[in-house]
Amino acid sequence: MNGNAPKPCSAPITDSPWFWLYLFATAGLAALMLMEPRIASRQSQIERNMQGRTRAARVRAGETPSTPLSDPARPVLTLKPLHALLAALLVVAWAGLFARRRARCHSAEPPAARVGPPSHAIPERDAFPDRTC
């Protein structure tokens, strides 16, 4: 066996907050893609209702509506900003997870040889520092 071979990482991947961000961003992006047709049809219906109410209010006020109704296939508000946000979160989380796993699993010294408390350890404090027993 080669002594320089990388050792498998002992820490589970689920301990990383980057993993959870990656998982939830992936699930959110998948859910958004699955629900997009339904959301888009509802959004176009809401926009048509709003434009109809606006036109009716202008007619009642004695004005002639000058703006045309929007095309149902091209709504004013789209889901592209949400797609971009979730995709950016996905990329950042993947990069963070990859960098953290690489740093942990390919470090020069094994985790057992490191000195000091683990990063998640909470220092103990005396509950009653002023009392002497």
C-alpha positions as a LaTeX table, in Angstrom:
\begin{tabular}{lrrr}
\hline
Residue & $x$ (\AA) & $y$ (\AA) & $z$ (\AA) \\
\hline
Met1 & 0.00 & 0.00 & 0.00 \\
Asn2 & 1.06 & 3.53 & $-0.65$ \\
Gly3 & 1.42 & 5.70 & 2.47 \\
Asn4 & 0.66 & 8.87 & 0.53 \\
Ala5 & $-2.77$ & 7.72 & $-0.64$ \\
Pro6 & $-5.58$ & 10.03 & 0.53 \\
Lys7 & $-7.54$ & 8.62 & 3.42 \\
Pro8 & $-11.32$ & 8.57 & 3.25 \\
Cys9 & $-12.98$ & 11.42 & 5.09 \\
Ser10 & $-14.39$ & 10.29 & 8.42 \\
Ala11 & $-16.82$ & 13.17 & 8.95 \\
Pro12 & $-20.27$ & 12.61 & 7.43 \\
Ile13 & $-21.24$ & 14.96 & 4.63 \\
Thr14 & $-24.46$ & 15.86 & 6.46 \\
Asp15 & $-22.45$ & 17.71 & 9.13 \\
Ser16 & $-21.76$ & 20.50 & 6.67 \\
Pro17 & $-24.18$ & 23.45 & 6.43 \\
Trp18 & $-23.12$ & 23.73 & 2.77 \\
Phe19 & $-24.65$ & 20.29 & 2.16 \\
Trp20 & $-28.01$ & 21.41 & 3.53 \\
Leu21 & $-27.96$ & 24.64 & 1.53 \\
Tyr22 & $-27.12$ & 22.59 & $-1.57$ \\
Leu23 & $-29.91$ & 20.10 & $-0.82$ \\
Phe24 & $-32.60$ & 22.71 & $-0.18$ \\
Ala25 & $-31.57$ & 24.86 & $-3.17$ \\
Thr26 & $-31.76$ & 21.78 & $-5.39$ \\
Ala27 & $-35.17$ & 20.82 & $-4.00$ \\
Gly28 & $-36.43$ & 24.40 & $-4.36$ \\
Leu29 & $-35.24$ & 24.65 & $-7.96$ \\
Ala30 & $-36.81$ & 21.29 & $-8.82$ \\
Ala31 & $-40.11$ & 22.26 & $-7.17$ \\
Leu32 & $-40.11$ & 25.61 & $-8.96$ \\
Met33 & $-39.53$ & 23.93 & $-12.32$ \\
Leu34 & $-42.32$ & 21.43 & $-11.67$ \\
Met35 & $-44.79$ & 24.10 & $-10.54$ \\
Glu36 & $-43.85$ & 26.72 & $-13.13$ \\
Pro37 & $-46.65$ & 25.99 & $-15.66$ \\
Arg38 & $-49.29$ & 26.18 & $-12.96$ \\
Ile39 & $-47.82$ & 29.34 & $-11.42$ \\
Ala40 & $-47.44$ & 30.99 & $-14.85$ \\
Ser41 & $-51.07$ & 30.36 & $-15.82$ \\
Arg42 & $-52.27$ & 31.71 & $-12.48$ \\
Gln43 & $-50.02$ & 34.76 & $-12.79$ \\
Ser44 & $-51.31$ & 35.58 & $-16.29$ \\
Gln45 & $-54.90$ & 35.26 & $-15.02$ \\
Ile46 & $-54.14$ & 37.64 & $-12.14$ \\
Glu47 & $-52.54$ & 40.14 & $-14.54$ \\
Arg48 & $-55.53$ & 40.04 & $-16.91$ \\
Asn49 & $-57.91$ & 40.62 & $-13.99$ \\
Met50 & $-55.83$ & 43.57 & $-12.77$ \\
Gln51 & $-55.67$ & 45.09 & $-16.26$ \\
Gly52 & $-59.43$ & 44.60 & $-16.71$ \\
Arg53 & $-60.17$ & 46.36 & $-13.41$ \\
Thr54 & $-57.81$ & 49.21 & $-14.35$ \\
Arg55 & $-59.46$ & 49.62 & $-17.76$ \\
Ala56 & $-62.96$ & 49.52 & $-16.19$ \\
Ala57 & $-61.98$ & 52.19 & $-13.66$ \\
Arg58 & $-60.68$ & 54.43 & $-16.46$ \\
Val59 & $-63.88$ & 53.96 & $-18.48$ \\
Arg60 & $-65.96$ & 54.89 & $-15.42$ \\
Ala61 & $-63.79$ & 57.97 & $-14.96$ \\
Gly62 & $-64.54$ & 59.00 & $-18.56$ \\
Glu63 & $-61.11$ & 58.19 & $-19.98$ \\
Thr64 & $-60.41$ & 55.88 & $-22.87$ \\
Pro65 & $-57.98$ & 53.07 & $-22.02$ \\
Ser66 & $-54.88$ & 53.52 & $-24.14$ \\
Thr67 & $-52.77$ & 50.56 & $-23.01$ \\
Pro68 & $-53.43$ & 47.20 & $-24.68$ \\
Leu69 & $-54.04$ & 44.08 & $-22.64$ \\
Ser70 & $-50.96$ & 41.96 & $-22.11$ \\
Asp71 & $-50.44$ & 38.67 & $-23.90$ \\
Pro72 & $-51.25$ & 35.67 & $-21.65$ \\
Ala73 & $-48.20$ & 33.86 & $-23.03$ \\
Arg74 & $-45.89$ & 36.72 & $-21.96$ \\
Pro75 & $-46.75$ & 37.85 & $-18.42$ \\
Val76 & $-45.26$ & 41.01 & $-16.95$ \\
Leu77 & $-43.92$ & 39.18 & $-13.89$ \\
Thr78 & $-41.99$ & 35.96 & $-14.48$ \\
Leu79 & $-40.21$ & 33.39 & $-12.35$ \\
Lys80 & $-36.79$ & 34.11 & $-13.86$ \\
Pro81 & $-35.51$ & 36.01 & $-10.77$ \\
Leu82 & $-36.40$ & 33.03 & $-8.55$ \\
His83 & $-34.71$ & 30.65 & $-10.99$ \\
Ala84 & $-31.59$ & 32.83 & $-10.98$ \\
Leu85 & $-31.54$ & 33.12 & $-7.17$ \\
Leu86 & $-31.92$ & 29.39 & $-6.60$ \\
Ala87 & $-29.38$ & 28.56 & $-9.30$ \\
Ala88 & $-26.89$ & 30.99 & $-7.72$ \\
Leu89 & $-27.49$ & 29.45 & $-4.28$ \\
Leu90 & $-26.99$ & 26.01 & $-5.80$ \\
Val91 & $-23.66$ & 26.96 & $-7.37$ \\
Val92 & $-22.38$ & 28.72 & $-4.22$ \\
Ala93 & $-23.45$ & 25.83 & $-1.98$ \\
Trp94 & $-21.82$ & 23.26 & $-4.27$ \\
Ala95 & $-18.58$ & 25.25 & $-4.34$ \\
Gly96 & $-18.62$ & 25.66 & $-0.54$ \\
Leu97 & $-19.35$ & 21.98 & 0.00 \\
Phe98 & $-16.64$ & 20.92 & $-2.45$ \\
Ala99 & $-14.05$ & 23.26 & $-0.89$ \\
Arg100 & $-14.90$ & 22.22 & 2.66 \\
Arg101 & $-14.83$ & 18.50 & 1.89 \\
Arg102 & $-11.58$ & 18.85 & 0.00 \\
Ala103 & $-9.98$ & 20.82 & 2.84 \\
Arg104 & $-11.15$ & 18.33 & 5.47 \\
Cys105 & $-10.49$ & 15.11 & 3.62 \\
His106 & $-7.17$ & 16.03 & 2.03 \\
Ser107 & $-5.48$ & 17.84 & 4.91 \\
Ala108 & $-1.86$ & 16.97 & 5.70 \\
Glu109 & $-2.51$ & 15.60 & 9.18 \\
Pro110 & $-5.27$ & 13.16 & 10.18 \\
Pro111 & $-8.12$ & 14.55 & 12.34 \\
Ala112 & $-7.00$ & 12.46 & 15.37 \\
Ala113 & $-3.60$ & 14.21 & 15.39 \\
Arg114 & $-5.05$ & 17.70 & 15.60 \\
Val115 & $-4.71$ & 19.41 & 18.96 \\
Gly116 & $-7.49$ & 21.34 & 20.64 \\
Pro117 & $-11.21$ & 20.97 & 21.11 \\
Pro118 & $-13.45$ & 20.26 & 18.14 \\
Ser119 & $-14.91$ & 23.31 & 16.45 \\
His120 & $-18.38$ & 22.50 & 17.76 \\
Ala121 & $-17.31$ & 22.14 & 21.41 \\
Ile122 & $-18.79$ & 24.61 & 23.87 \\
Pro123 & $-16.44$ & 25.66 & 26.66 \\
Glu124 & $-17.69$ & 24.74 & 30.10 \\
Arg125 & $-18.46$ & 27.60 & 32.45 \\
Asp126 & $-19.27$ & 27.53 & 36.09 \\
Ala127 & $-22.98$ & 28.10 & 36.58 \\
Phe128 & $-22.34$ & 30.03 & 39.79 \\
Pro129 & $-18.92$ & 31.72 & 39.52 \\
Asp130 & $-19.28$ & 33.77 & 42.72 \\
Arg131 & $-20.05$ & 30.83 & 45.01 \\
Thr132 & $-17.34$ & 28.86 & 46.71 \\
Cys133 & $-18.07$ & 25.39 & 48.01 \\
\hline
\end{tabular}
